[in-house]
């Protein structure tokens, strides 16, 4: 087997991406813990529930949307349930399954956390880039996701923010202040 080593420019790009992957979660976690008492994963779980129809998802669907194993998600949802932010109940369509639902208190917490989280994302990533670089980042991450998510397991999450088709100019919720928390 012959190894195709990275060129210097490829290695420069790779080590920077690896550094972002290592540093960014801590930046987001620190802000959310400080301002909202949530980890980034807890916030993300609440945000996914806030965007679901009826603020409720089957645990398996929530695990897919958050890219979590069921044991990890169950542990986090149990903690959120203990804080009164999420309720679990049997799924009415399949008694073997469990649904997670955002409570009114959970909705309040995710609404209160969203502005600070958006500011942290903007400060750490978005404001560092030009409009052209944001478009390039979208193209770059899409190309990578085609390789690492070939079954498009998480596509429903990341493709929902794509620009609307030209024949549907009203489909974007990007600037809609009444859009669900995670869709602004």
Short mmCIF file of C-alpha atoms in Angstrom, two decimals:
data_model
loop_
_atom_site.label_atom_id
_atom_site.label_comp_id
_atom_site.label_asym_id
_atom_site.label_seq_id
_atom_site.Cartn_x
_atom_site.Cartn_y
_atom_site.Cartn_z
CA UNK A 1 0.00 0.00 0.00
CA UNK A 2 1.33 3.39 -0.98
CA UNK A 3 0.61 6.35 1.25
CA UNK A 4 -0.30 9.61 -0.46
CA UNK A 5 1.05 12.13 2.01
CA UNK A 6 -0.44 15.58 2.34
CA UNK A 7 1.27 18.38 0.49
CA UNK A 8 2.35 21.42 2.50
CA UNK A 9 -0.74 23.45 1.43
CA UNK A 10 -3.01 20.46 2.20
CA UNK A 11 -1.37 20.00 5.59
CA UNK A 12 -1.73 23.73 6.32
CA UNK A 13 -5.47 23.52 5.56
CA UNK A 14 -5.91 20.30 7.52
CA UNK A 15 -4.17 21.42 10.72
CA UNK A 16 -6.23 24.61 10.73
CA UNK A 17 -9.46 22.66 10.29
CA UNK A 18 -8.41 20.26 13.06
CA UNK A 19 -7.67 23.23 15.34
CA UNK A 20 -11.12 24.72 14.63
CA UNK A 21 -12.74 21.35 15.35
CA UNK A 22 -10.90 21.19 18.68
CA UNK A 23 -11.36 24.81 19.80
CA UNK A 24 -14.86 25.77 18.61
CA UNK A 25 -16.85 23.34 20.81
CA UNK A 26 -15.16 24.74 23.92
CA UNK A 27 -15.88 28.33 22.87
CA UNK A 28 -19.57 27.54 22.35
CA UNK A 29 -19.81 25.46 25.53
CA UNK A 30 -18.18 28.18 27.64
CA UNK A 31 -20.62 30.86 26.47
CA UNK A 32 -23.70 28.66 26.94
CA UNK A 33 -22.63 27.40 30.36
CA UNK A 34 -21.85 30.95 31.53
CA UNK A 35 -25.00 32.59 30.18
CA UNK A 36 -27.59 29.79 30.26
CA UNK A 37 -26.33 26.93 32.40
CA UNK A 38 -26.46 24.63 29.37
CA UNK A 39 -23.86 22.65 27.51
CA UNK A 40 -23.78 23.12 23.74
CA UNK A 41 -25.25 19.64 23.30
CA UNK A 42 -28.09 20.39 25.74
CA UNK A 43 -28.84 23.63 23.87
CA UNK A 44 -28.72 21.81 20.54
CA UNK A 45 -31.12 19.15 21.85
CA UNK A 46 -33.56 21.81 23.07
CA UNK A 47 -33.23 23.73 19.77
CA UNK A 48 -34.00 20.60 17.71
CA UNK A 49 -37.10 20.00 19.82
CA UNK A 50 -38.10 23.67 19.45
CA UNK A 51 -38.04 23.30 15.67
CA UNK A 52 -40.00 20.03 15.57
CA UNK A 53 -43.71 19.90 14.90
CA UNK A 54 -45.42 20.18 18.27
CA UNK A 55 -41.95 20.56 19.85
CA UNK A 56 -41.89 16.76 20.07
CA UNK A 57 -39.70 14.10 18.49
CA UNK A 58 -39.27 10.39 18.87
CA UNK A 59 -36.03 9.77 20.76
CA UNK A 60 -34.57 7.91 17.76
CA UNK A 61 -35.32 10.89 15.48
CA UNK A 62 -33.84 13.29 18.03
CA UNK A 63 -30.74 11.11 18.24
CA UNK A 64 -30.38 11.25 14.45
CA UNK A 65 -30.85 15.02 14.37
CA UNK A 66 -28.28 15.60 17.12
CA UNK A 67 -25.91 12.89 15.84
CA UNK A 68 -25.97 11.25 19.27
CA UNK A 69 -26.12 7.66 20.36
CA UNK A 70 -29.35 6.73 22.12
CA UNK A 71 -27.54 6.14 25.45
CA UNK A 72 -25.88 9.58 25.30
CA UNK A 73 -29.12 11.27 24.30
CA UNK A 74 -31.09 9.42 26.98
CA UNK A 75 -28.62 10.62 29.61
CA UNK A 76 -28.87 14.24 28.45
CA UNK A 77 -32.66 14.14 28.12
CA UNK A 78 -32.89 12.65 31.63
CA UNK A 79 -30.89 15.64 32.94
CA UNK A 80 -33.06 18.10 30.99
CA UNK A 81 -36.17 16.31 32.23
CA UNK A 82 -34.92 16.64 35.80
CA UNK A 83 -34.69 20.41 35.25
CA UNK A 84 -38.24 20.49 33.87
CA UNK A 85 -37.11 21.46 30.35
CA UNK A 86 -38.13 18.24 28.56
CA UNK A 87 -40.81 15.64 29.18
CA UNK A 88 -40.67 12.05 27.98
CA UNK A 89 -43.74 10.01 27.19
CA UNK A 90 -44.68 6.86 25.26
CA UNK A 91 -45.05 7.43 21.53
CA UNK A 92 -48.78 7.25 20.63
CA UNK A 93 -48.00 5.61 17.27
CA UNK A 94 -45.64 2.97 18.69
CA UNK A 95 -45.82 2.05 22.38
CA UNK A 96 -42.29 0.60 22.16
CA UNK A 97 -40.89 4.06 21.35
CA UNK A 98 -40.47 7.13 23.54
CA UNK A 99 -41.07 10.73 22.57
CA UNK A 100 -39.29 13.75 23.98
CA UNK A 101 -41.21 17.00 24.18
CA UNK A 102 -40.05 20.51 24.98
CA UNK A 103 -41.88 21.90 28.00
CA UNK A 104 -42.92 25.54 28.36
CA UNK A 105 -39.96 26.02 30.68
CA UNK A 106 -37.69 24.42 28.07
CA UNK A 107 -39.04 26.76 25.41
CA UNK A 108 -38.30 29.70 27.69
CA UNK A 109 -34.74 28.50 28.30
CA UNK A 110 -33.98 27.93 24.61
CA UNK A 111 -35.49 31.31 23.69
CA UNK A 112 -33.41 33.04 26.36
CA UNK A 113 -30.23 31.18 25.32
CA UNK A 114 -30.59 31.73 21.56
CA UNK A 115 -29.45 35.39 21.36
CA UNK A 116 -26.24 34.73 23.31
CA UNK A 117 -25.53 31.61 21.30
CA UNK A 118 -26.09 33.47 18.02
CA UNK A 119 -23.73 36.20 19.22
CA UNK A 120 -21.08 33.60 20.14
CA UNK A 121 -21.37 31.92 16.73
CA UNK A 122 -21.22 35.30 15.02
CA UNK A 123 -18.23 36.42 17.08
CA UNK A 124 -16.25 33.19 16.74
CA UNK A 125 -17.00 32.32 13.11
CA UNK A 126 -19.32 34.45 10.98
CA UNK A 127 -17.84 37.90 11.62
CA UNK A 128 -14.35 36.58 10.85
CA UNK A 129 -15.44 35.84 7.27
CA UNK A 130 -16.44 37.87 4.25
CA UNK A 131 -19.68 37.10 2.41
CA UNK A 132 -17.63 35.30 -0.24
CA UNK A 133 -15.85 33.24 2.42
CA UNK A 134 -19.17 32.28 3.99
CA UNK A 135 -20.32 31.01 0.59
CA UNK A 136 -16.99 29.17 0.22
CA UNK A 137 -17.33 27.67 3.71
CA UNK A 138 -20.79 26.39 2.80
CA UNK A 139 -19.41 24.82 -0.39
CA UNK A 140 -16.39 23.35 1.43
CA UNK A 141 -18.40 21.85 4.27
CA UNK A 142 -20.96 20.49 1.78
CA UNK A 143 -18.18 18.72 -0.12
CA UNK A 144 -16.82 17.24 3.13
CA UNK A 145 -20.30 16.21 4.29
CA UNK A 146 -20.82 14.33 1.02
CA UNK A 147 -17.86 12.16 2.06
CA UNK A 148 -18.48 11.78 5.80
CA UNK A 149 -22.31 11.68 5.69
CA UNK A 150 -22.94 9.80 2.42
CA UNK A 151 -26.34 8.59 3.61
CA UNK A 152 -27.25 12.22 4.38
CA UNK A 153 -28.21 11.27 7.93
CA UNK A 154 -27.96 14.87 9.08
CA UNK A 155 -28.95 16.52 5.78
CA UNK A 156 -32.33 17.60 7.13
CA UNK A 157 -30.47 19.71 9.68
CA UNK A 158 -27.92 21.42 7.46
CA UNK A 159 -29.88 21.71 4.22
CA UNK A 160 -32.84 23.51 5.82
CA UNK A 161 -30.82 26.72 5.79
CA UNK A 162 -29.96 26.60 2.11
CA UNK A 163 -31.20 29.41 -0.08
CA UNK A 164 -34.73 28.82 -1.38
CA UNK A 165 -35.27 27.79 -4.97
CA UNK A 166 -35.61 30.75 -7.32
CA UNK A 167 -39.28 29.93 -7.85
CA UNK A 168 -39.91 30.07 -4.05
CA UNK A 169 -38.56 33.43 -2.84
CA UNK A 170 -40.55 33.34 0.41
CA UNK A 171 -39.17 30.02 1.63
CA UNK A 172 -36.22 31.40 3.61
CA UNK A 173 -36.71 32.01 7.35
CA UNK A 174 -33.23 33.51 7.75
CA UNK A 175 -34.49 37.03 8.55
CA UNK A 176 -37.90 36.10 9.93
CA UNK A 177 -38.07 37.14 13.61
CA UNK A 178 -41.01 34.78 14.11
CA UNK A 179 -39.13 31.74 12.76
CA UNK A 180 -38.29 28.98 15.24
CA UNK A 181 -35.22 29.71 17.35
CA UNK A 182 -32.74 27.57 15.41
CA UNK A 183 -33.92 28.83 12.02
CA UNK A 184 -32.89 32.48 12.33
#
